[in-house]
Coordinates of C-alpha atoms in Angstrom, one line a residue:
Chain H
M43 CA 0.0 0.0 0.0
A44 CA 2.8 2.3 0.9
T45 CA 4.3 1.9 -2.6
T46 CA 1.3 3.4 -4.3
R47 CA 2.3 6.7 -5.9
R48 CA 0.2 9.5 -7.0
A49 CA 0.4 10.3 -10.7
P50 CA 3.3 12.7 -11.4
R51 CA 1.2 15.1 -13.6
R52 CA -1.6 15.5 -11.1
P53 CA -2.1 19.3 -10.6
N54 CA -2.4 19.4 -6.8
P55 CA -2.4 16.1 -4.8
A56 CA -3.3 17.9 -1.6
V57 CA -6.6 19.1 -2.9
G58 CA -7.5 15.5 -4.0
K59 CA -6.5 14.2 -0.6
W60 CA -8.6 16.7 1.3
L61 CA -11.5 16.1 -1.0
A62 CA -11.2 12.4 -0.3
V63 CA -11.1 13.0 3.5
A64 CA -14.2 15.3 3.2
V65 CA -16.2 12.6 1.5
L66 CA -15.1 10.0 4.0
V67 CA -16.1 12.3 6.9
A68 CA -19.4 13.1 5.3
T69 CA -20.3 9.5 4.8
T70 CA -19.2 8.8 8.4
L71 CA -21.7 11.4 9.6
V72 CA -24.5 9.8 7.4
S73 CA -23.5 6.4 8.7
L74 CA -23.7 7.4 12.3
F75 CA -26.6 9.7 12.2
P76 CA -29.3 7.2 12.9
L77 CA -27.5 6.1 16.1
F78 CA -27.0 9.7 17.1
W79 CA -30.7 10.5 16.5
M80 CA -31.7 7.4 18.5
L81 CA -29.5 8.6 21.5
S82 CA -30.7 12.2 21.2
T83 CA -34.3 11.1 21.3
A84 CA -33.7 8.6 24.1
F85 CA -32.1 11.2 26.4
T86 CA -34.5 14.1 25.5
P87 CA -37.1 14.9 28.1
G88 CA -40.4 13.5 27.0
S89 CA -42.1 16.8 26.1
A90 CA -39.2 17.9 23.9
T91 CA -39.0 14.7 21.8
I92 CA -41.7 16.0 19.5
K93 CA -41.0 19.6 18.6
T94 CA -39.7 21.7 15.8
P95 CA -36.8 22.2 15.4
P96 CA -35.7 18.8 16.9
S97 CA -33.6 18.7 20.1
L98 CA -30.2 17.6 19.0
I99 CA -27.7 19.4 21.2
P100 CA -27.3 18.1 24.7
V101 CA -26.6 20.9 27.2
P102 CA -26.1 20.3 30.9
E103 CA -29.1 21.4 32.9
A104 CA -27.1 24.2 34.6
L105 CA -26.2 25.9 31.4
L106 CA -29.7 25.5 29.9
D107 CA -30.7 29.1 30.2
P108 CA -32.2 30.3 26.9
S109 CA -31.1 33.9 27.4
S110 CA -27.4 32.9 27.7
L111 CA -27.3 30.7 24.5
P112 CA -27.4 31.8 20.9
T113 CA -31.0 31.4 19.6
W114 CA -30.0 28.8 17.0
V115 CA -28.5 26.7 19.8
A116 CA -31.2 27.4 22.4
E117 CA -33.9 26.2 20.0
R118 CA -32.2 22.9 19.6
A119 CA -30.8 22.4 23.0
Y120 CA -32.0 19.9 25.6
G121 CA -31.0 18.9 29.1
P122 CA -30.2 15.1 28.9
T123 CA -32.3 13.0 31.3
L124 CA -33.0 9.4 32.0
D125 CA -36.8 10.0 32.1
N126 CA -37.4 7.9 29.0
F127 CA -35.5 5.0 30.4
Q128 CA -37.3 5.3 33.7
R129 CA -40.6 5.2 31.9
L130 CA -39.5 2.3 29.8
V131 CA -38.9 0.3 32.9
D132 CA -42.1 1.4 34.6
Q133 CA -44.4 1.0 31.7
T134 CA -43.1 -2.5 30.8
R135 CA -43.3 -3.3 34.5
G136 CA -39.6 -4.2 34.5
L137 CA -40.0 -6.6 31.5
V138 CA -37.2 -4.9 29.7
W139 CA -34.7 -6.4 32.2
R140 CA -36.2 -9.8 31.5
W141 CA -35.6 -9.2 27.8
L142 CA -32.0 -8.2 28.4
L143 CA -31.5 -11.4 30.5
N144 CA -33.2 -13.6 27.9
S145 CA -31.1 -12.1 25.1
A146 CA -28.0 -12.7 27.1
V147 CA -28.9 -16.3 28.1
I148 CA -29.7 -17.2 24.5
A149 CA -26.7 -15.5 23.0
V150 CA -24.3 -17.0 25.5
S151 CA -25.7 -20.5 25.2
I152 CA -25.6 -20.4 21.4
T153 CA -22.1 -19.1 21.5
L154 CA -20.8 -21.8 23.9
F155 CA -22.4 -24.6 22.0
H156 CA -21.1 -23.4 18.7
V157 CA -17.5 -22.9 20.0
L158 CA -17.5 -26.5 21.3
F159 CA -19.4 -28.3 18.4
D160 CA -17.7 -26.3 15.6
T161 CA -14.2 -26.7 17.0
M162 CA -14.9 -30.5 17.3
A163 CA -16.3 -30.7 13.8
G164 CA -13.5 -28.4 12.4
Y165 CA -11.0 -30.7 14.0
G166 CA -12.7 -33.8 12.6
F167 CA -12.8 -32.4 9.1
A168 CA -9.3 -31.0 9.2
R169 CA -7.4 -33.9 10.8
K170 CA -9.3 -37.1 10.8
E171 CA -9.6 -39.6 8.0
F172 CA -13.0 -41.3 7.5
P173 CA -15.1 -42.4 4.5
G174 CA -17.6 -39.7 3.5
R175 CA -15.6 -36.8 5.0
V176 CA -15.4 -34.7 1.8
L177 CA -19.0 -35.4 0.9
L178 CA -20.3 -34.5 4.3
F179 CA -18.3 -31.3 4.5
G180 CA -19.5 -30.3 1.0
L181 CA -23.1 -31.0 2.1
L182 CA -22.7 -28.8 5.2
L183 CA -21.2 -26.0 3.2
S184 CA -24.0 -26.2 0.6
T185 CA -26.4 -25.0 3.3
L186 CA -25.0 -21.5 2.9
M187 CA -27.0 -21.3 -0.3
I188 CA -30.3 -22.1 1.5
P189 CA -32.2 -19.0 2.6
P190 CA -32.9 -19.4 6.3
Q191 CA -36.6 -18.6 5.6
V192 CA -37.1 -22.0 3.9
T193 CA -36.8 -23.8 7.3
L194 CA -38.9 -21.4 9.3
I195 CA -42.2 -23.3 9.0
P196 CA -40.9 -26.9 9.5
N197 CA -38.7 -25.8 12.4
F198 CA -41.7 -24.0 14.0
L199 CA -43.8 -27.2 13.6
L200 CA -40.9 -29.3 15.0
I201 CA -40.2 -27.0 18.0
S202 CA -43.9 -26.9 18.8
R203 CA -44.2 -30.7 18.7
L204 CA -41.2 -31.0 21.0
G205 CA -43.1 -28.7 23.4
L206 CA -40.3 -26.1 23.1
A207 CA -42.4 -23.2 21.7
D208 CA -42.1 -20.0 23.8
S209 CA -38.9 -21.2 25.5
N210 CA -35.3 -20.2 25.4
L211 CA -34.3 -23.7 24.3
G212 CA -36.7 -23.4 21.3
V213 CA -34.7 -20.4 20.2
I214 CA -31.3 -21.9 20.9
L215 CA -31.5 -25.3 19.3
P216 CA -32.2 -24.4 15.6
G217 CA -29.5 -21.7 16.0
L218 CA -27.0 -24.5 16.2
A219 CA -27.3 -25.6 12.6
D220 CA -24.9 -23.1 11.2
V221 CA -21.9 -24.0 9.0
F222 CA -19.9 -20.8 9.3
G223 CA -18.0 -21.9 12.5
I224 CA -17.2 -25.3 11.2
F225 CA -15.7 -23.8 8.1
L226 CA -13.8 -21.2 10.1
M227 CA -12.3 -23.7 12.5
R228 CA -11.4 -26.2 9.8
Q229 CA -9.5 -23.6 7.9
Y230 CA -7.7 -22.4 11.0
L231 CA -6.8 -25.9 12.3
Q232 CA -5.4 -26.8 8.8
T233 CA -2.8 -24.1 9.2
L234 CA -1.6 -25.5 12.6
P235 CA 1.3 -28.0 12.7
R236 CA 0.4 -31.5 13.7
E237 CA 3.5 -32.3 15.6
V238 CA 2.2 -31.2 19.1
E239 CA -0.8 -33.4 18.7
D240 CA 1.3 -36.4 17.5
A241 CA 3.7 -35.9 20.3
A242 CA 0.9 -36.0 22.9
R243 CA -0.5 -39.2 21.2
V244 CA 2.9 -40.9 21.4
D245 CA 2.8 -40.0 25.2
G246 CA -0.4 -42.0 25.4
A247 CA -3.0 -39.2 25.4
G248 CA -6.4 -40.3 24.3
E249 CA -8.4 -38.6 21.4
W250 CA -10.5 -36.5 23.7
S251 CA -7.6 -35.2 25.8
V252 CA -5.6 -34.3 22.7
F253 CA -8.6 -32.3 21.5
W254 CA -9.4 -30.7 24.9
G255 CA -5.9 -30.2 26.1
I256 CA -4.1 -29.3 23.0
V257 CA -6.2 -28.5 20.0
L258 CA -8.8 -26.2 21.7
P259 CA -6.1 -24.1 23.5
L260 CA -4.1 -23.8 20.2
A261 CA -7.3 -22.6 18.4
K262 CA -7.9 -19.7 20.7
P263 CA -7.6 -16.9 18.1
A264 CA -10.1 -18.5 15.8
V265 CA -12.3 -19.4 18.8
A266 CA -12.4 -15.7 19.7
T267 CA -13.5 -14.6 16.3
L268 CA -16.1 -17.4 16.2
A269 CA -17.4 -16.6 19.7
I270 CA -17.8 -12.9 18.9
F271 CA -19.5 -13.6 15.6
M272 CA -21.9 -16.0 17.1
F273 CA -22.7 -13.8 20.0
M274 CA -23.5 -10.9 17.7
R275 CA -25.5 -13.0 15.3
S276 CA -27.7 -14.5 18.0
W277 CA -28.1 -11.2 20.0
N278 CA -29.4 -9.5 16.8
N279 CA -31.4 -12.4 15.6
F280 CA -35.0 -11.4 15.0
I281 CA -37.3 -13.5 12.9
W282 CA -36.8 -16.8 14.6
P283 CA -37.4 -15.6 18.2
L284 CA -40.3 -13.5 16.9
I285 CA -41.9 -16.7 15.7
V286 CA -41.1 -19.0 18.6
L287 CA -41.6 -16.6 21.6
R288 CA -45.1 -15.5 22.6
S289 CA -45.2 -14.4 26.3
G290 CA -44.2 -11.0 27.2
D291 CA -41.6 -12.2 29.7
R292 CA -40.0 -14.6 27.3
L293 CA -39.0 -12.2 24.6
T294 CA -35.5 -11.2 23.5
L295 CA -34.6 -7.5 23.3
P296 CA -35.0 -7.0 19.6
V297 CA -38.5 -8.7 19.7
G298 CA -39.4 -6.8 22.8
V299 CA -38.4 -3.4 21.3
A300 CA -40.5 -4.3 18.2
T301 CA -43.5 -4.8 20.5
L302 CA -43.0 -1.5 22.2
Q303 CA -43.6 0.1 18.8
G304 CA -47.1 -1.3 18.7
E305 CA -47.9 -0.6 22.4
F306 CA -46.5 2.8 22.9
A307 CA -46.7 4.1 19.3
T308 CA -46.9 7.8 20.3
D309 CA -44.2 7.6 23.0
V310 CA -41.1 8.0 20.8
G311 CA -38.8 8.8 23.7
L312 CA -39.7 5.4 25.3
I313 CA -39.2 3.5 22.1
M314 CA -35.8 5.1 21.4
A315 CA -34.8 4.3 25.0
G316 CA -35.6 0.7 24.3
A317 CA -33.7 0.8 21.1
A318 CA -30.7 2.2 22.9
V319 CA -30.8 -0.5 25.5
A320 CA -30.6 -3.1 22.7
A321 CA -28.0 -1.3 20.7
V322 CA -25.5 -0.1 23.3
P323 CA -24.3 -3.5 24.5
M324 CA -23.4 -4.5 20.9
I325 CA -21.7 -1.2 20.3
V326 CA -19.6 -1.5 23.4
F327 CA -18.8 -5.1 22.5
F328 CA -17.7 -4.0 19.1
L329 CA -15.5 -1.2 20.3
L330 CA -13.8 -3.6 22.7
F331 CA -13.2 -6.5 20.2
Q332 CA -13.0 -4.6 16.9
R333 CA -10.1 -6.7 15.6
Y334 CA -12.1 -9.9 15.8
F335 CA -15.1 -8.4 14.1
L336 CA -12.9 -7.4 11.1
D337 CA -11.5 -10.9 10.9
G338 CA -15.1 -12.1 10.9
I339 CA -16.0 -9.9 8.0
R340 CA -12.9 -10.9 6.0
V341 CA -13.8 -14.6 6.1
G342 CA -17.1 -13.4 4.8
A343 CA -19.5 -14.1 7.6
L344 CA -20.9 -10.8 8.8
K345 CA -23.6 -8.9 7.2
G346 CA -23.2 -5.2 6.8
Chain D
M194 CA 0.9 -68.8 0.2
A195 CA -1.3 -66.2 1.9
R196 CA 1.5 -63.6 1.2
A197 CA 1.3 -64.3 -2.5
L198 CA -2.2 -62.8 -2.6
P199 CA -1.8 -59.3 -1.2
I200 CA -4.5 -57.7 -3.4
R201 CA -7.2 -60.2 -2.4
S202 CA -6.5 -59.9 1.3
A203 CA -6.7 -56.1 1.1
R204 CA -10.1 -56.2 -0.5
T205 CA -11.7 -58.8 1.8
A206 CA -10.4 -57.6 5.1
T207 CA -10.4 -60.0 8.0
P208 CA -12.8 -59.1 10.9
S209 CA -9.9 -58.0 13.0
R210 CA -8.6 -55.7 10.3
R211 CA -12.1 -54.3 9.8
R212 CA -12.3 -53.6 13.4
A213 CA -8.9 -51.8 13.3
R214 CA -10.1 -49.6 10.5
W215 CA -13.3 -48.7 12.3
R216 CA -11.3 -47.9 15.3
R217 CA -9.2 -45.4 13.2
W218 CA -12.3 -43.8 11.7
L219 CA -14.5 -43.7 14.8
P220 CA -13.0 -40.6 16.4
G221 CA -13.5 -38.6 13.2
Y222 CA -17.1 -39.6 13.1
L223 CA -17.6 -38.8 16.8
F224 CA -16.0 -35.4 16.4
V225 CA -18.3 -34.3 13.6
L226 CA -21.4 -36.0 15.1
P227 CA -22.8 -33.2 17.3
S228 CA -22.8 -30.6 14.5
T229 CA -24.0 -33.0 11.9
A230 CA -26.9 -34.1 14.1
M231 CA -27.9 -30.5 14.5
F232 CA -27.8 -30.0 10.8
A233 CA -29.8 -33.2 10.2
I234 CA -32.5 -32.2 12.7
F235 CA -32.8 -28.5 12.1
L236 CA -31.7 -28.0 8.5
F237 CA -31.7 -31.0 6.2
G238 CA -34.9 -32.5 7.6
P239 CA -36.8 -29.1 7.6
V240 CA -35.7 -28.4 4.0
I241 CA -37.2 -31.7 2.8
W242 CA -40.2 -31.1 5.0
S243 CA -40.6 -27.7 3.5
L244 CA -40.5 -29.1 0.0
L245 CA -43.2 -31.6 0.9
L246 CA -45.4 -29.0 2.5
A247 CA -45.2 -26.9 -0.6
F248 CA -47.3 -29.6 -2.4
Q249 CA -49.9 -29.8 0.4
D250 CA -52.8 -27.8 1.5
A251 CA -51.5 -27.6 5.0
S252 CA -52.8 -25.3 7.8
L253 CA -53.4 -25.6 11.5
T254 CA -56.4 -27.9 11.0
Q255 CA -55.8 -29.9 7.9
R256 CA -53.3 -31.4 5.6
E257 CA -53.8 -32.9 2.2
W258 CA -51.8 -33.4 -1.0
T259 CA -52.7 -31.0 -3.7
G260 CA -49.9 -31.3 -6.2
L261 CA -48.9 -28.1 -7.8
D262 CA -52.0 -26.1 -6.6
N263 CA -50.0 -23.9 -4.3
F264 CA -47.6 -22.9 -7.0
R265 CA -50.5 -22.3 -9.5
G266 CA -52.2 -20.2 -6.8
L267 CA -49.1 -18.1 -6.5
L268 CA -49.0 -17.3 -10.2
D269 CA -52.5 -15.8 -9.9
D270 CA -51.9 -14.2 -6.6
R271 CA -51.6 -10.4 -7.1
V272 CA -50.0 -9.9 -3.7
F273 CA -47.3 -12.5 -4.4
R274 CA -46.6 -10.8 -7.7
K275 CA -46.4 -7.5 -5.9
A276 CA -44.0 -8.9 -3.4
L277 CA -41.8 -10.2 -6.2
R278 CA -41.8 -6.8 -7.9
N279 CA -41.1 -5.0 -4.6
T280 CA -38.2 -7.3 -3.7
A281 CA -36.8 -7.0 -7.2
L282 CA -36.9 -3.2 -7.1
F283 CA -35.3 -3.2 -3.6
A284 CA -32.5 -5.4 -4.9
A285 CA -32.1 -3.6 -8.2
V286 CA -31.5 -0.3 -6.4
T287 CA -29.7 -1.2 -3.2
V288 CA -27.2 -3.8 -4.6
P289 CA -25.6 -1.4 -7.2
V290 CA -25.7 1.5 -4.8
N291 CA -24.1 -0.6 -2.0
L292 CA -21.4 -1.9 -4.3
L293 CA -20.6 1.5 -5.7
V294 CA -20.4 3.1 -2.3
A295 CA -18.2 0.3 -0.9
L296 CA -15.9 0.5 -3.9
V297 CA -15.5 4.3 -3.8
L298 CA -15.1 4.5 0.0
A299 CA -12.5 1.7 0.0
G300 CA -10.6 3.5 -2.8
L301 CA -10.7 6.8 -1.0
M302 CA -9.5 5.2 2.2
K303 CA -6.6 3.4 0.6
P304 CA -4.0 6.3 0.6
L305 CA -4.7 7.2 4.2
A306 CA -2.6 6.1 7.2
A307 CA -3.5 2.8 8.8
R308 CA -5.0 4.3 11.9
W309 CA -7.3 6.5 9.9
Q310 CA -8.4 3.5 7.8
T311 CA -9.2 1.7 11.1
F312 CA -11.1 4.7 12.3
F313 CA -13.3 5.0 9.2
R314 CA -13.8 1.2 9.0
A315 CA -15.0 1.2 12.6
A316 CA -17.3 4.2 12.0
Y317 CA -18.9 2.5 9.1
Y318 CA -19.2 -0.8 10.9
L319 CA -20.7 0.6 14.1
P320 CA -24.3 0.7 12.7
A321 CA -23.9 -2.8 11.2
V322 CA -23.2 -4.4 14.6
T323 CA -26.5 -2.9 15.7
S324 CA -29.5 -5.1 14.8
V325 CA -31.4 -4.1 11.7
V326 CA -34.5 -4.2 13.9
I327 CA -33.1 -1.4 16.0
L328 CA -31.9 0.7 13.0
A329 CA -35.2 0.2 11.3
T330 CA -37.0 1.4 14.5
V331 CA -34.9 4.5 14.3
W332 CA -35.5 5.0 10.6
R333 CA -39.2 4.7 11.2
W334 CA -39.0 7.6 13.7
M335 CA -36.8 9.5 11.3
F336 CA -39.5 9.2 8.6
N337 CA -42.1 10.5 11.0
P338 CA -44.1 13.1 9.0
R339 CA -44.1 15.9 11.5
F340 CA -41.2 15.4 13.9
G341 CA -38.9 13.0 12.1
A342 CA -35.4 14.0 11.2
I343 CA -35.8 13.7 7.4
N344 CA -38.6 16.1 7.0
Q345 CA -37.2 18.5 9.7
L346 CA -33.6 18.6 8.6
L347 CA -34.4 18.8 4.9
D348 CA -37.3 21.2 5.6
L349 CA -39.7 19.2 3.4
G350 CA -42.9 19.8 5.2
P351 CA -45.1 17.0 6.6
V352 CA -44.4 14.3 3.9
P353 CA -46.0 11.1 5.0
W354 CA -43.2 8.9 3.7
L355 CA -44.3 5.5 5.1
A356 CA -48.1 6.1 4.7
R357 CA -48.2 6.8 1.0
P358 CA -48.2 3.7 -1.3
N359 CA -46.0 5.4 -3.9
L360 CA -43.5 6.7 -1.4
A361 CA -43.2 3.9 1.2
L362 CA -41.1 1.5 -0.7
W363 CA -38.7 4.2 -1.7
A364 CA -38.4 5.3 1.9
V365 CA -37.5 1.7 2.8
I366 CA -35.0 1.6 -0.1
L367 CA -33.5 4.9 0.9
S368 CA -32.9 3.7 4.4
A369 CA -31.0 0.7 3.0
A370 CA -29.1 2.8 0.5
L371 CA -28.0 5.3 3.1
T372 CA -26.6 2.5 5.3
I373 CA -22.9 2.2 4.6
P374 CA -22.1 -1.3 3.3
A375 CA -19.5 -1.9 5.9
A376 CA -18.7 -5.5 4.9
G377 CA -18.2 -4.4 1.3
V378 CA -15.8 -1.6 2.4
V379 CA -13.8 -4.0 4.5
M380 CA -13.6 -6.7 1.7
Y381 CA -12.7 -4.2 -1.0
S382 CA -10.0 -2.6 1.3
A383 CA -8.5 -6.0 1.9
A384 CA -8.5 -6.8 -1.8
M385 CA -7.0 -3.5 -2.8
G386 CA -4.2 -3.9 -0.3
S387 CA -3.2 -7.1 -2.1
I388 CA -2.8 -5.5 -5.5
P389 CA 1.0 -5.1 -6.2
G390 CA 2.1 -1.5 -6.0
D391 CA 4.4 -1.7 -9.0
L392 CA 1.4 -2.0 -11.3
Y393 CA 0.5 1.6 -10.3
E394 CA 4.1 2.7 -10.5
A395 CA 4.3 1.5 -14.1
A396 CA 1.0 3.1 -15.0
G397 CA 2.1 6.3 -13.3
L398 CA 5.4 6.4 -15.3
E399 CA 3.3 6.0 -18.5
G400 CA 1.3 9.1 -17.4
A401 CA -1.9 7.5 -16.3
G402 CA -3.7 9.7 -13.7
P403 CA -5.3 8.3 -10.6
V404 CA -8.7 8.0 -12.0
R405 CA -7.4 6.2 -15.0
Q406 CA -5.3 3.9 -12.8
W407 CA -8.4 3.2 -10.6
W408 CA -10.5 2.3 -13.6
D409 CA -7.8 0.3 -15.6
I410 CA -6.0 -1.4 -12.7
T411 CA -8.0 -1.4 -9.5
V412 CA -11.5 -2.1 -10.8
P413 CA -10.6 -5.1 -13.1
L414 CA -8.3 -6.7 -10.5
L415 CA -11.1 -6.4 -7.9
K416 CA -13.4 -8.5 -10.0
P417 CA -13.4 -11.7 -7.8
T418 CA -14.3 -9.5 -4.8
T419 CA -17.0 -7.8 -6.8
L420 CA -18.4 -11.1 -7.8
Y421 CA -18.5 -12.3 -4.2
L422 CA -20.1 -9.1 -3.0
V423 CA -22.7 -8.9 -5.8
V424 CA -23.8 -12.4 -4.9
M425 CA -23.9 -11.8 -1.2
Y426 CA -25.6 -8.4 -1.3
T427 CA -28.2 -9.8 -3.8
I428 CA -29.0 -12.7 -1.5
W429 CA -29.3 -10.3 1.5
A430 CA -31.6 -8.0 -0.6
F431 CA -33.8 -10.9 -1.6
E432 CA -34.1 -11.9 2.0
V433 CA -35.0 -8.4 3.3
F434 CA -37.5 -8.6 6.1
E435 CA -36.7 -6.8 9.4
R436 CA -36.4 -3.4 7.7
V437 CA -39.9 -3.8 6.2
Y438 CA -41.5 -5.5 9.1
I439 CA -40.5 -2.7 11.4
M440 CA -40.9 0.3 9.2
T441 CA -44.2 -0.5 7.5
G442 CA -45.3 -4.0 8.2
G443 CA -45.6 -4.5 4.5
G444 CA -48.2 -1.8 4.0
P445 CA -49.8 0.5 3.0
A446 CA -51.8 -1.8 0.7
Y447 CA -48.9 -4.2 0.2
A448 CA -46.8 -1.4 -1.2
T449 CA -43.8 -2.6 0.7
T450 CA -44.5 -6.3 1.1
T451 CA -41.4 -8.3 0.2
I452 CA -41.2 -12.0 -0.4
V453 CA -40.0 -12.8 3.2
Q454 CA -42.6 -10.5 4.7
L455 CA -45.2 -12.3 2.7
I456 CA -43.9 -15.7 3.8
F457 CA -44.1 -14.5 7.4
D458 CA -47.7 -13.2 6.9
T459 CA -48.9 -16.3 5.1
G460 CA -47.2 -18.7 7.5
F461 CA -47.6 -17.1 10.9
R462 CA -50.5 -14.7 10.6
D463 CA -52.8 -16.7 8.2
W464 CA -51.3 -20.1 9.3
Q465 CA -51.2 -21.3 5.6
Y466 CA -48.1 -23.5 6.0
G467 CA -48.5 -25.1 2.5
V468 CA -48.7 -21.8 0.6
A469 CA -46.0 -20.2 2.7
S470 CA -43.7 -23.2 2.0
A471 CA -44.4 -22.8 -1.7
Q472 CA -43.4 -19.1 -1.4
A473 CA -40.2 -20.1 0.4
V474 CA -39.4 -22.6 -2.3
V475 CA -39.8 -19.9 -4.9
L476 CA -37.5 -17.7 -2.9
F477 CA -34.9 -20.5 -2.7
A478 CA -35.1 -21.0 -6.5
L479 CA -34.7 -17.2 -7.1
V480 CA -31.7 -16.9 -4.8
A481 CA -30.0 -19.9 -6.5
L482 CA -30.8 -18.6 -9.9
A483 CA -29.5 -15.1 -9.2
A484 CA -26.3 -16.6 -7.8
A485 CA -25.8 -18.9 -10.8
V486 CA -26.4 -16.1 -13.3
Q487 CA -24.0 -13.8 -11.5
F488 CA -21.3 -16.4 -11.3
R489 CA -21.5 -17.0 -15.0
W490 CA -21.7 -13.3 -15.9
L491 CA -18.9 -12.1 -13.7
R492 CA -16.6 -15.2 -13.6
S493 CA -13.0 -14.3 -14.4
D494 CA -9.6 -15.8 -14.1
V495 CA -7.9 -12.7 -13.0
Q496 CA -4.6 -13.4 -11.3
Y497 CA -2.2 -11.1 -9.5

């Protein structure tokens, strides 16, 4: 990248560069605006959420004296409050905490199962010889082509018959048929040298202790990418929990927020507070583990 | 004597040898078993079940084989045709826009220092880690006729974006087009980084300006990435659901109903499992067809 040179006859490279930066900054603003608008509305006092011009500039209560601010600012200023969040908790009778808990339980379970099962399968496909290995792996990979909507109805009928409708387990189980992690772990394990495993085997370690004691620890970097990817995917999953879950206290956050829209249609502050509760954990998570997210995109797994 | 017939003995293994072979294969099978079982139960089984349901008149109360009736019904169904048209329009606008935006932004980012690239990538990716459900909730509020950000900031007056049949779909499309295709930016950036710098140097010496270099070197060499992204974004566009479900629910008057929204309504509001399965099978076929056509059309043997 460093070797790329600008064309020699270009009139003024600096202008081009600043123009490029200007475009990038402008698109950044467009990209982040919905999140900014969500937070603005969520922290605006209820009465000020619906007004013209919109309240967009947070000003601490103490400085919020219209006479001391320029008119343009004063018209758009608001004193940030937690009123909307308080109302969100009160109006849903605390259900929003249940949704947060449900989302966390489901996302963590799916992530743990996937890390274990996918590393096992990736190891099997990368290292073991058995008839049908290539065919089976190809068959699993081919499921990438199947739109997930195709299995909605049969899976719903199946989960209902198993008596798992409206339960966390009913959301978790079908989430475990996902080939991405197997593919990721197989690719990663193929790049690792076999010597350590073979040495342990010579020392008499059994198959499971080789896997648990050596392969799994060695696969840590790939496991981190996989875990973060799976957590995000299940945290944000919508259509499947929307179908399986019915009772108000069983919902996940995205489904719960979607129901707020029907119930409190006119209370935008409350709805945006709910949206913020669902969005902020993922945003923090992303900022902490950015590197792994980018790895996840590069192997072609994350939507965006 | 027995040693004189090595070929024969290899083919008809003695029981002890067969046991030894199984003992060698067994760990491999056991390692891939948990994942494979999940796929069998929650993916392969349901796909077949879905294919069977598509040829049945199946609902909550009844089930009977009706051959191609469901598919014939879809041909005459005005709502289904509307959903196909809406989905096609959504894909036809958002896929090229997303691709172009990703290509341009990745190109503009390329000359910047690594930490600025990281910054912009993160800024673009931040909304993508937030569930589409949440973003769509915010967009719905942004399209609010009187107090939403769009009408207020652009000073448009009370345009009822989501309530007018001729505007609603465009509002949904706009919300998708204004979302930065972060995965595309990341993939294009990675691909651009692997193009050898001397190609540009040579072109620069021959007097090709940056735009010329971009068009004659960068764009053709990115073709494999473009192919991949076109296929992925097309599939995602065909499967659009959350955005529509949250912003409009498919209305007004089916103006924004997409295929998946219709599958959802048919299957889980009208409980017509058979018809919904037929719709899902059509979606499956369309996705496979689109991918096949794009592979053929964009296939290339570019090497660098």
